[in-house]
XYZ file of C-alpha atoms in Angstrom:
683
model
C 21.188 -20.657 2.108
C 19.894 -18.937 -1.009
C 17.210 -19.421 -3.560
C 18.732 -21.156 -6.708
C 18.516 -19.100 -9.835
C 16.361 -20.677 -12.559
C 18.236 -22.488 -15.263
C 17.478 -22.114 -18.927
C 16.218 -25.660 -19.065
C 13.782 -26.016 -16.112
C 13.067 -29.423 -14.775
C 9.989 -30.053 -12.652
C 11.852 -32.327 -10.362
C 15.010 -30.280 -9.872
C 16.349 -30.122 -6.390
C 15.882 -26.874 -4.469
C 16.701 -26.022 -0.871
C 13.683 -25.591 1.440
C 13.330 -22.607 3.853
C 14.225 -24.963 6.687
C 17.615 -26.242 5.565
C 16.436 -29.500 4.010
C 16.815 -30.574 0.395
C 13.558 -31.611 -1.232
C 11.896 -31.706 -4.594
C 9.701 -28.694 -5.350
C 6.874 -31.000 -6.438
C 6.765 -32.802 -3.081
C 6.650 -30.123 -0.422
C 7.316 -31.609 3.014
C 9.469 -34.555 1.967
C 12.603 -34.868 4.031
C 11.392 -32.472 6.719
C 11.195 -34.917 9.567
C 7.422 -35.254 9.387
C 7.384 -38.738 7.913
C 6.667 -40.054 4.449
C 3.660 -38.300 2.905
C 3.468 -35.574 5.536
C 2.238 -32.216 4.280
C 3.638 -28.918 5.501
C 1.334 -25.954 6.075
C 1.585 -23.507 3.236
C -0.238 -20.120 3.109
C 0.030 -20.010 -0.666
C -0.976 -23.519 -1.587
C -4.063 -23.440 0.718
C -5.443 -20.265 -0.951
C -7.307 -21.022 -4.181
C -8.248 -17.475 -4.825
C -4.640 -16.339 -4.619
C -3.574 -19.170 -6.906
C -6.135 -18.022 -9.458
C -4.297 -14.710 -9.849
C -0.866 -16.341 -10.212
C -2.121 -18.820 -12.746
C -4.768 -16.785 -14.630
C -5.746 -13.441 -13.267
C -2.441 -11.554 -13.525
C -1.078 -10.522 -16.911
C 2.507 -11.355 -16.109
C 3.782 -10.734 -19.659
C 4.686 -7.033 -19.352
C 6.130 -7.492 -15.850
C 8.399 -10.364 -16.921
C 9.393 -8.583 -20.143
C 10.220 -5.371 -18.299
C 12.212 -7.332 -15.692
C 14.132 -9.315 -18.323
C 14.665 -6.465 -20.772
C 12.492 -8.356 -23.258
C 14.594 -11.558 -22.840
C 17.779 -9.879 -24.060
C 21.318 -10.886 -23.291
C 21.777 -11.768 -19.622
C 18.079 -12.808 -19.076
C 17.540 -15.853 -16.937
C 14.431 -16.801 -18.739
C 13.600 -17.612 -22.383
C 9.941 -16.732 -22.088
C 7.180 -15.469 -19.813
C 6.208 -18.980 -18.691
C 9.632 -19.592 -17.247
C 9.531 -16.357 -15.274
C 6.082 -17.133 -13.896
C 7.193 -20.624 -12.872
C 10.067 -19.152 -10.891
C 7.739 -16.588 -9.176
C 5.419 -19.473 -8.362
C 8.276 -21.355 -6.738
C 9.073 -18.244 -4.612
C 5.511 -17.951 -3.500
C 5.388 -21.650 -2.520
C 8.569 -21.187 -0.480
C 7.323 -17.995 1.187
C 3.934 -19.582 1.862
C 5.646 -22.518 3.617
C 8.052 -20.229 5.496
C 5.181 -17.994 6.760
C 3.059 -20.902 7.848
C 5.777 -23.017 9.428
C 8.236 -20.433 10.816
C 6.452 -17.178 11.361
C 2.890 -18.050 12.370
C 4.014 -20.429 15.266
C 6.190 -17.574 16.650
C 3.510 -14.852 16.377
C 2.233 -15.244 19.897
C 5.710 -15.132 21.404
C 6.526 -12.023 19.413
C 3.303 -10.355 20.569
C 3.760 -11.191 24.250
C 7.471 -10.300 24.386
C 7.393 -7.150 22.242
C 10.225 -4.831 21.762
C 11.992 -3.093 24.626
C 14.310 -0.124 25.088
C 17.563 -0.385 27.080
C 20.608 1.959 27.218
C 19.529 3.754 24.112
C 19.111 0.513 22.064
C 15.992 -1.184 20.856
C 15.860 -4.915 21.835
C 13.856 -7.092 19.509
C 12.080 -10.295 20.607
C 14.253 -13.373 20.230
C 11.602 -15.003 18.044
C 11.690 -12.030 15.681
C 15.472 -12.166 15.419
C 15.282 -15.856 14.559
C 12.828 -15.134 11.729
C 14.976 -12.405 10.211
C 18.011 -14.602 10.454
C 16.169 -17.105 8.294
C 14.947 -14.387 5.972
C 18.557 -13.278 5.457
C 19.690 -16.908 4.777
C 16.857 -17.168 2.205
C 17.922 -13.912 0.511
C 14.442 -12.621 0.786
C 15.680 -9.006 1.050
C 16.972 -9.386 -2.551
C 13.642 -10.479 -4.115
C 13.018 -7.374 -6.212
C 16.486 -6.011 -6.468
C 18.150 -6.022 -9.922
C 20.712 -8.640 -10.743
C 23.402 -5.981 -10.740
C 22.998 -6.086 -6.939
C 22.841 -9.907 -6.851
C 19.061 -9.627 -6.579
C 16.373 -11.970 -7.900
C 14.979 -9.292 -10.241
C 11.340 -10.143 -9.414
C 8.387 -7.783 -10.020
C 7.225 -5.603 -7.163
C 3.783 -7.227 -7.533
C 5.345 -10.547 -6.399
C 6.682 -8.761 -3.355
C 3.292 -7.360 -2.586
C 1.742 -10.857 -2.779
C 4.343 -12.092 -0.324
C 3.230 -9.209 1.940
C -0.146 -10.906 2.134
C 1.422 -14.190 3.089
C 3.708 -12.684 5.745
C 0.907 -10.542 7.223
C -1.388 -13.539 7.487
C 1.347 -15.063 9.802
C 2.053 -11.881 11.722
C 1.636 -8.283 10.601
C 4.444 -6.946 12.738
C 6.899 -9.241 10.986
C 5.639 -8.038 7.654
C 5.856 -4.344 8.779
C 9.536 -4.749 9.654
C 10.286 -6.798 6.569
C 8.982 -4.011 4.432
C 11.521 -1.507 5.786
C 14.387 -3.695 4.469
C 13.848 -4.375 0.704
C 11.335 -1.566 0.444
C 13.915 1.012 1.505
C 16.520 -0.488 -0.867
C 14.159 -0.170 -3.707
C 13.308 3.354 -2.751
C 16.978 4.298 -2.791
C 17.199 2.894 -6.311
C 13.987 4.709 -7.358
C 15.204 8.054 -5.994
C 18.542 7.669 -7.709
C 16.693 7.047 -10.949
C 14.477 10.051 -10.407
C 17.358 12.473 -9.751
C 19.420 11.085 -12.648
C 22.362 9.588 -10.596
C 21.771 6.052 -11.927
C 23.449 5.339 -15.289
C 22.973 2.399 -17.646
C 25.124 0.416 -20.042
C 23.250 -0.045 -23.355
C 24.337 -3.374 -24.879
C 23.174 -5.241 -22.977
C 21.111 -2.949 -20.842
C 22.260 -3.033 -17.238
C 22.801 -0.582 -14.428
C 26.315 0.757 -14.592
C 26.318 2.949 -11.531
C 23.847 4.192 -8.927
C 24.227 6.697 -6.153
C 23.350 4.503 -3.146
C 24.858 1.150 -4.240
C 26.803 0.585 -1.021
C 23.624 1.173 1.124
C 21.549 -0.988 -1.208
C 23.938 -3.907 -0.904
C 24.147 -3.493 2.861
C 20.338 -3.785 3.150
C 20.184 -6.689 0.602
C 22.611 -8.570 2.891
C 20.299 -8.126 5.807
C 22.851 -5.984 7.698
C 20.741 -2.835 7.783
C 17.306 -1.479 7.129
C 15.606 1.946 6.814
C 12.597 3.966 7.795
C 10.442 6.825 6.526
C 10.526 9.748 9.029
C 7.590 12.113 8.524
C 5.452 12.502 11.644
C 6.448 15.106 14.315
C 4.789 15.910 17.665
C 2.767 18.797 16.162
C 2.506 17.526 12.552
C 0.846 14.361 11.421
C -1.415 14.404 8.358
C -0.670 18.202 7.971
C 2.829 17.992 6.446
C 2.838 21.734 5.860
C 3.270 22.086 9.649
C 6.559 20.108 9.834
C 9.290 21.896 11.768
C 12.271 19.556 11.400
C 14.867 21.619 9.374
C 17.593 20.813 6.874
C 20.416 23.266 6.717
C 23.458 23.566 4.411
C 26.879 24.812 5.601
C 29.214 26.981 3.583
C 30.924 23.898 2.145
C 27.662 22.499 0.789
C 27.187 19.804 3.437
C 23.645 19.171 4.751
C 22.600 18.634 8.294
C 19.147 17.744 9.724
C 17.827 18.975 13.158
C 14.518 18.087 14.718
C 12.375 15.441 16.296
C 10.373 12.711 14.615
C 7.826 10.407 16.314
C 5.953 7.167 15.568
C 8.706 5.996 13.190
C 8.185 2.271 12.305
C 11.454 0.322 12.349
C 13.160 3.609 13.260
C 16.045 1.826 15.030
C 17.491 1.124 11.579
C 20.511 2.691 10.047
C 19.018 4.582 7.036
C 16.352 7.183 7.470
C 14.438 9.041 4.786
C 13.705 12.284 6.563
C 11.353 15.048 5.407
C 12.678 18.391 6.596
C 12.050 22.056 5.877
C 14.784 23.766 3.853
C 13.012 26.824 2.514
C 11.648 29.685 4.543
C 8.647 31.712 3.597
C 10.021 34.752 1.848
C 7.671 37.252 3.451
C 6.403 35.477 6.595
C 3.088 35.156 4.808
C 1.569 31.691 5.662
C 0.120 31.652 2.135
C 3.593 31.709 0.652
C 4.285 28.393 -1.114
C 7.587 27.933 0.800
C 5.646 28.114 4.049
C 3.903 24.905 3.118
C 4.701 21.769 1.187
C 6.984 23.479 -1.323
C 9.463 24.311 1.395
C 10.089 20.654 2.202
C 13.126 18.542 1.017
C 13.959 14.824 1.361
C 17.165 13.559 2.927
C 18.799 10.222 3.492
C 20.173 10.306 7.016
C 22.417 7.499 8.433
C 21.778 7.409 12.146
C 24.915 5.596 13.128
C 28.371 4.495 11.962
C 30.194 1.270 12.672
C 33.859 0.685 13.334
C 35.802 -2.410 12.148
C 34.612 -4.359 15.226
C 30.920 -3.500 14.547
C 30.602 -1.038 17.377
C 28.041 1.704 16.713
C 28.610 5.431 17.023
C 25.227 7.083 17.013
C 24.640 10.209 14.941
C 21.110 10.603 16.141
C 19.307 9.776 19.425
C 16.582 7.195 19.788
C 14.519 8.657 22.629
C 12.292 5.703 23.299
C 9.948 2.973 22.044
C 6.227 3.395 21.920
C 3.981 0.938 23.906
C 1.356 0.059 21.381
C -1.999 -1.713 21.265
C -0.777 -4.122 18.610
C 2.044 -4.743 16.113
C 4.200 -5.542 19.116
C 7.061 -7.077 17.134
C 7.420 -3.909 15.154
C 9.465 -1.170 16.845
C 7.896 2.303 16.767
C 10.389 4.891 18.003
C 10.899 8.586 18.633
C 14.178 9.948 17.297
C 16.068 13.262 17.619
C 18.416 14.723 15.123
C 20.925 17.358 16.196
C 22.865 18.676 13.178
C 23.031 15.091 11.952
C 24.919 14.799 8.570
C 22.394 14.168 5.756
C 22.332 13.634 1.988
C 19.898 15.724 -0.051
C 17.817 13.576 -2.486
C 16.718 15.328 -5.660
C 16.398 19.096 -5.461
C 15.478 21.437 -2.694
C 11.682 21.800 -2.342
C 10.997 18.354 -3.981
C 10.488 16.559 -0.639
C 6.720 16.220 -0.765
C 6.750 15.040 -4.300
C 9.563 12.479 -3.667
C 7.746 11.293 -0.507
C 4.631 10.514 -2.527
C 6.726 8.214 -4.812
C 7.433 6.097 -1.736
C 3.983 6.408 -0.209
C 2.024 5.146 -3.149
C 3.676 1.731 -3.001
C 3.595 1.834 0.823
C -0.174 2.410 0.737
C -0.657 -0.432 -1.661
C 1.508 -2.460 0.662
C -0.858 -1.669 3.593
C -3.708 -2.970 1.417
C -1.876 -6.280 1.066
C -1.055 -6.342 4.824
C -4.735 -5.719 5.654
C -5.658 -8.482 3.265
C -3.317 -10.958 4.972
C -4.810 -10.166 8.326
C -8.324 -10.460 6.950
C -7.431 -13.898 5.672
C -6.145 -14.959 9.056
C -9.272 -13.668 10.876
C -11.675 -15.347 8.530
C -9.876 -18.703 8.712
C -9.689 -18.532 12.436
C -13.391 -17.759 12.701
C -14.392 -20.336 10.127
C -12.421 -23.161 11.726
C -13.771 -22.311 15.189
C -17.364 -22.104 13.885
C -16.981 -25.473 12.158
C -16.165 -27.299 15.400
C -18.194 -25.296 17.920
C -21.629 -26.877 18.498
C -24.670 -25.017 19.692
C -28.381 -25.946 19.688
C -27.713 -29.281 18.008
C -25.423 -28.129 15.188
C -22.083 -26.457 14.572
C -22.472 -22.708 14.640
C -21.287 -22.342 11.052
C -24.683 -23.858 10.077
C -26.606 -21.223 11.937
C -27.890 -18.675 9.409
C -26.447 -15.498 10.991
C -22.946 -16.982 11.467
C -23.049 -18.492 7.916
C -23.848 -15.048 6.602
C -21.051 -13.472 8.574
C -18.539 -16.017 7.275
C -19.719 -15.644 3.668
C -19.569 -11.844 3.888
C -16.016 -12.082 5.313
C -14.877 -14.436 2.555
C -16.420 -12.252 -0.150
C -14.807 -9.078 1.207
C -11.427 -10.766 1.278
C -11.749 -11.799 -2.398
C -12.928 -8.282 -3.230
C -9.982 -6.659 -1.546
C -7.561 -9.062 -3.229
C -9.016 -8.147 -6.641
C -8.646 -4.415 -5.931
C -5.127 -4.880 -4.479
C -3.834 -6.928 -7.404
C -5.272 -4.463 -9.971
C -3.847 -1.419 -8.154
C -0.415 -3.005 -7.729
C -0.266 -4.170 -11.379
C -1.087 -0.719 -12.779
C 1.249 1.007 -10.434
C 4.131 -1.242 -11.510
C 3.390 -1.209 -15.259
C 3.229 2.562 -15.148
C 6.539 2.884 -13.299
C 8.218 0.394 -15.622
C 6.965 2.211 -18.715
C 8.310 5.442 -17.288
C 11.672 3.843 -16.698
C 11.736 2.333 -20.183
C 11.018 5.717 -21.732
C 13.830 7.229 -19.639
C 16.602 4.677 -20.406
C 15.697 3.427 -23.924
C 13.015 5.558 -25.607
C 11.856 4.237 -29.040
C 13.278 6.141 -31.922
C 9.957 6.242 -33.745
C 8.052 9.344 -32.381
C 4.712 7.679 -32.878
C 5.759 4.625 -30.856
C 7.199 6.800 -28.144
C 4.019 8.880 -27.969
C 1.977 5.642 -27.781
C 4.036 4.384 -24.850
C 3.720 7.777 -23.182
C -0.047 7.520 -23.469
C 0.028 4.031 -21.925
C 2.206 5.207 -19.076
C -0.200 7.986 -18.264
C -3.220 5.660 -18.375
C -1.620 3.171 -16.039
C -0.462 5.831 -13.637
C -3.902 7.492 -13.657
C -5.517 4.125 -12.827
C -2.998 3.466 -10.051
C -3.556 6.937 -8.614
C -7.308 6.356 -8.560
C -7.208 2.886 -7.039
C -4.446 3.281 -4.465
C -6.441 5.495 -1.930
C -9.558 3.332 -2.514
C -7.479 0.180 -1.732
C -5.818 1.725 1.367
C -9.144 2.882 2.693
C -11.360 -0.119 1.901
C -8.796 -2.759 2.957
C -7.887 -1.020 6.216
C -11.468 -0.394 7.287
C -12.597 -3.886 6.342
C -9.643 -5.408 8.226
C -10.910 -3.875 11.480
C -14.499 -5.034 10.801
C -13.445 -8.538 9.793
C -11.163 -8.935 12.865
C -14.061 -7.748 15.095
C -16.389 -10.262 13.438
C -13.874 -12.990 14.201
C -14.073 -12.123 17.827
C -17.847 -12.053 17.699
C -18.058 -15.469 16.149
C -15.825 -16.854 18.931
C -18.135 -15.321 21.486
C -16.585 -15.059 24.981
C -13.582 -17.075 23.905
C -12.777 -14.353 21.335
C -12.284 -11.877 24.129
C -9.635 -14.085 25.785
C -6.069 -14.099 24.672
C -5.821 -17.904 24.382
C -7.596 -18.015 20.953
C -5.717 -15.300 19.050
C -8.780 -13.427 17.793
C -8.271 -10.434 20.058
C -4.638 -10.093 18.780
C -5.860 -9.739 15.193
C -8.137 -6.876 16.139
C -5.406 -5.116 18.120
C -3.179 -5.483 15.076
C -5.852 -4.319 12.673
C -6.772 -1.048 14.405
C -3.684 0.739 13.129
C -4.317 0.063 9.476
C -6.760 2.994 9.008
C -4.215 5.240 10.781
C -0.703 4.689 9.412
C 0.632 5.515 5.985
C -2.056 8.103 5.661
C -5.294 7.872 7.673
C -8.535 6.760 6.169
C -9.719 10.312 6.221
C -6.706 11.469 4.189
C -7.345 8.802 1.666
C -10.981 9.950 1.423
C -9.887 13.551 0.943
C -7.542 12.457 -1.857
C -10.425 10.514 -3.586
C -12.757 13.491 -3.252
C -10.280 16.028 -4.462
C -9.269 13.950 -7.544
C -12.734 12.871 -8.448
C -14.415 16.252 -8.243
C -11.385 18.068 -9.662
C -11.559 15.845 -12.734
C -15.251 16.705 -13.292
C -14.564 20.465 -12.842
C -11.774 20.247 -15.460
C -13.654 18.080 -17.898
C -17.438 18.433 -17.420
C -18.344 17.312 -20.952
C -16.332 14.139 -20.427
C -18.264 13.392 -17.158
C -21.644 13.954 -18.872
C -20.688 11.642 -21.754
C -19.666 8.989 -19.225
C -23.046 9.278 -17.509
C -24.859 8.800 -20.790
C -22.714 5.742 -21.680
C -23.259 4.160 -18.258
C -26.965 4.882 -18.261
C -27.309 3.189 -21.667
C -25.349 0.219 -20.547
C -27.400 -0.218 -17.431
C -30.352 -1.046 -19.651
C -28.934 -2.399 -22.863
C -25.815 -4.440 -22.005
C -26.150 -8.046 -23.133
C -24.783 -9.677 -19.968
C -27.034 -9.238 -16.885
C -23.983 -8.817 -14.696
C -22.814 -5.920 -16.945
C -26.145 -4.280 -16.401
C -25.934 -4.679 -12.648
C -22.457 -3.272 -12.536
C -23.511 -0.384 -14.747
C -26.233 0.477 -12.222
C -23.627 0.583 -9.429
C -21.529 2.869 -11.680
C -24.600 5.066 -12.285
C -25.197 5.462 -8.532
C -21.625 6.634 -8.077
C -21.901 9.121 -10.904
C -25.179 10.486 -9.454
C -23.364 10.975 -6.115
C -20.572 12.879 -7.793
C -23.098 14.988 -9.774
C -24.975 15.771 -6.534
C -21.846 16.900 -4.729
C -20.690 19.018 -7.686
C -24.146 20.661 -7.742
C -24.002 21.459 -4.038
C -20.493 22.899 -4.344
C -21.558 25.082 -7.280
C -24.565 26.337 -5.375
C -22.327 27.578 -2.575
C -19.933 29.134 -5.049
C -22.704 30.863 -6.980
C -24.164 32.155 -3.687
C -20.841 33.741 -2.957
C -20.090 35.292 -6.408
C -23.574 36.913 -6.593
C -22.109 39.527 -4.275
C -19.693 40.541 -7.082
C -20.525 42.613 -10.139
C -22.163 40.499 -12.818
C -19.251 41.074 -15.157
C -16.941 39.209 -12.738
C -19.134 36.127 -12.276
C -17.718 33.952 -15.027
C -14.126 34.751 -13.991
C -14.826 33.993 -10.353
C -16.506 30.676 -11.263
C -13.473 29.605 -13.253
C -10.852 30.451 -10.673
C -10.255 31.574 -7.112
C -11.508 28.303 -5.693
C -10.797 27.736 -1.930
C -10.980 23.998 -1.230
C -11.496 24.468 2.502
C -14.455 26.872 1.964
C -15.933 26.028 -1.396
C -15.797 22.240 -1.116
C -17.424 21.894 2.354
C -20.285 19.612 1.215
C -17.842 17.309 -0.511
C -15.462 17.301 2.443
C -18.375 16.286 4.703
C -19.228 13.290 2.485
C -15.705 12.379 1.409
C -15.673 9.002 3.231
C -19.115 8.072 1.903
C -18.024 8.883 -1.613
C -14.815 6.786 -1.082
C -16.814 3.759 0.085
C -19.152 4.198 -2.915
C -16.291 4.465 -5.343
C -14.495 1.466 -3.690
C -17.487 -0.674 -4.354
C -17.708 0.587 -7.924
C -13.981 -0.146 -8.570
C -14.277 -3.693 -7.153
C -17.370 -4.412 -9.255
C -15.464 -3.292 -12.372
C -12.430 -5.423 -11.641
C -14.626 -8.514 -10.924
C -16.786 -7.908 -14.001
C -13.622 -7.880 -16.116
C -12.613 -11.223 -14.528
C -16.079 -12.719 -14.966
C -16.208 -11.860 -18.627
C -12.834 -13.529 -19.171
C -13.233 -16.418 -16.762
C -16.756 -17.715 -16.274
C -15.916 -19.394 -13.007
C -15.523 -15.832 -11.468
C -19.247 -14.959 -12.032
C -20.291 -16.521 -8.745
C -17.919 -14.161 -6.879
C -19.209 -11.123 -8.684
C -22.788 -12.144 -7.903
C -21.877 -12.594 -4.191
C -20.249 -9.183 -4.054
C -23.073 -7.438 -5.922
C -25.599 -8.795 -3.420
C -23.702 -6.876 -0.726
C -22.654 -3.898 -2.819
C -26.019 -2.899 -4.418
C -27.808 -2.018 -1.201
C -24.731 -0.457 0.272
C -24.186 2.021 -2.599
C -27.864 3.018 -2.630
C -27.623 3.763 1.129
C -24.460 5.815 0.682
C -26.139 7.804 -2.040
C -29.218 8.463 0.065
C -27.055 9.778 2.881
C -24.954 11.952 0.540
C -28.057 13.469 -1.106
C -30.213 14.052 1.931
C -27.990 14.896 4.880
C -25.403 17.408 5.894
C -27.027 20.847 5.475
C -27.691 21.310 9.180
C -24.154 20.453 10.245
C -22.621 22.706 7.590
C -24.830 25.647 8.625
C -23.695 25.198 12.152
C -20.039 25.037 11.244
C -20.415 28.076 8.966
C -22.107 30.061 11.765
C -19.221 29.192 14.145
C -16.678 30.257 11.489
C -18.389 33.638 11.000
C -18.605 34.106 14.827
C -14.820 33.345 15.051
C -14.091 35.959 12.468
C -16.122 38.607 14.312
C -14.376 37.858 17.548
C -10.998 38.069 15.877
C -11.944 41.472 14.386
């Protein structure tokens, strides 16, 4: 059973096939499902007004539809943007129904059964297998793939929205789902990057791509992939990776080493980061001893004969027993001279990994959002029916405040997630357009290049903020759901404890919260160091807007922005004080040169490193306020949401600034003293 492609002439009452094998009209969800006339099926898209706002108003679909349809050229399935959006809406309705009716009811069984390991094979829960059989029948693994691979050609943003819907039903299902289509799209992206995908020009279509066979296999639901980075002695510190890639005399590559904590690592296709370059001198400061010595490989872990029997090329050593995400297999795997395919060039592994990780981190933001939505609704519904002291507990002031804060945070995360995903995709699509069909007019080409850079800068800025904020809030919102349930929340019967178990990993995987904070700190302070005059001009503009902007909400948001800029200014000043203290030991003629270069991030940025998470929280609040203000100025009905968020954000950012500006010296002095003592002992 497959989704029907949209026809040129759309009819609001055309017959589609439901996710459950019944024909029904798309305007009467639930008819013909065995529930009786007028029965309504649960639907995680249709019961979410805030999500519908984005689909109907909040998202600028035009560039995404035009990119996907090559500006409605020959072969396009749509005549205009509205037709494309209508099709995307139909997909979200279908996925919302599927998530609510088929995944959510199986979530408990998946959690209780979990994955097991027997005779070298990972055994999935029966309920999970049933869900993925239906996903395959619905062609969901083809959602974002181009039509050249029989895909639906949908924007990646649509896929990210479905991630929220799936994660609301069960995050382990979403995690495993992501390593199907996500890996197929990564194969295509890597082939585009290395230049092994070619295009026909009239009409524009993919003529050939390097991994077409593998992409089609995944699209058919017959295989999936994984991203293999972590090793026993190397997690966030990728420079410490020891897995090696070696080339024989005939130019064939082989990978040897052990990887751990690999999500969906029982799949066929593994993207493996391995060391191919050795430090030329044995000096740990040599670039090849670190990230520049890494390369990326596609490694098939088994082959199948005509009867479907597997011959393993790598060894799955076991399945981790985890706190949550019990339907998602997390494995350890060993490669022993396993045949591998180099992607890109030697030494590009870290750079290529980041191409995949950016979308993966945005995906974690949407997964976290889905879990938050589930936790809030569970707590809200329980509070509405639980009576205490003469009224339901949702009418008690503290619980009402909890519930409103949870709802506000969810809408804030969604605003940040949609904005990050939109800029990421538009930036990528502009890059692709400039590669395959650049405008002949140099001025037009330069204009598109400026747009591309602007979108990619915005995506780079928002992605770690989203990953950090959504993951941390998911843990807190899940914990609040337990608290609202009281003693019942601690028991397995109500499901609240499962949500907390599932949430705890969000601040850990796909880059810990601390790694996200370090990225934010590095990019933010680095930009100020490179362009100090630009920073000062921004401070002046924001300060002026905080007092003179016409709209009161603009003034309030400007004050939040100003606090963030003051925090950045304070950290820069502290960093410079340390640097100046060091260079005073040099001859005065060398001061200016030392101030401009020879920066050591580990030593010189200590005050900023200490407060990186506080700065990240502050900048997350600022980014959300900016996105919500933009919405409020365009859609007056969104003003209430911005007001609600500002009530929470304003005192928080002031507190973060106070902590940044008044604490840390004592700890830094203690750490510095220990460091000097260590050097003396070593000498």
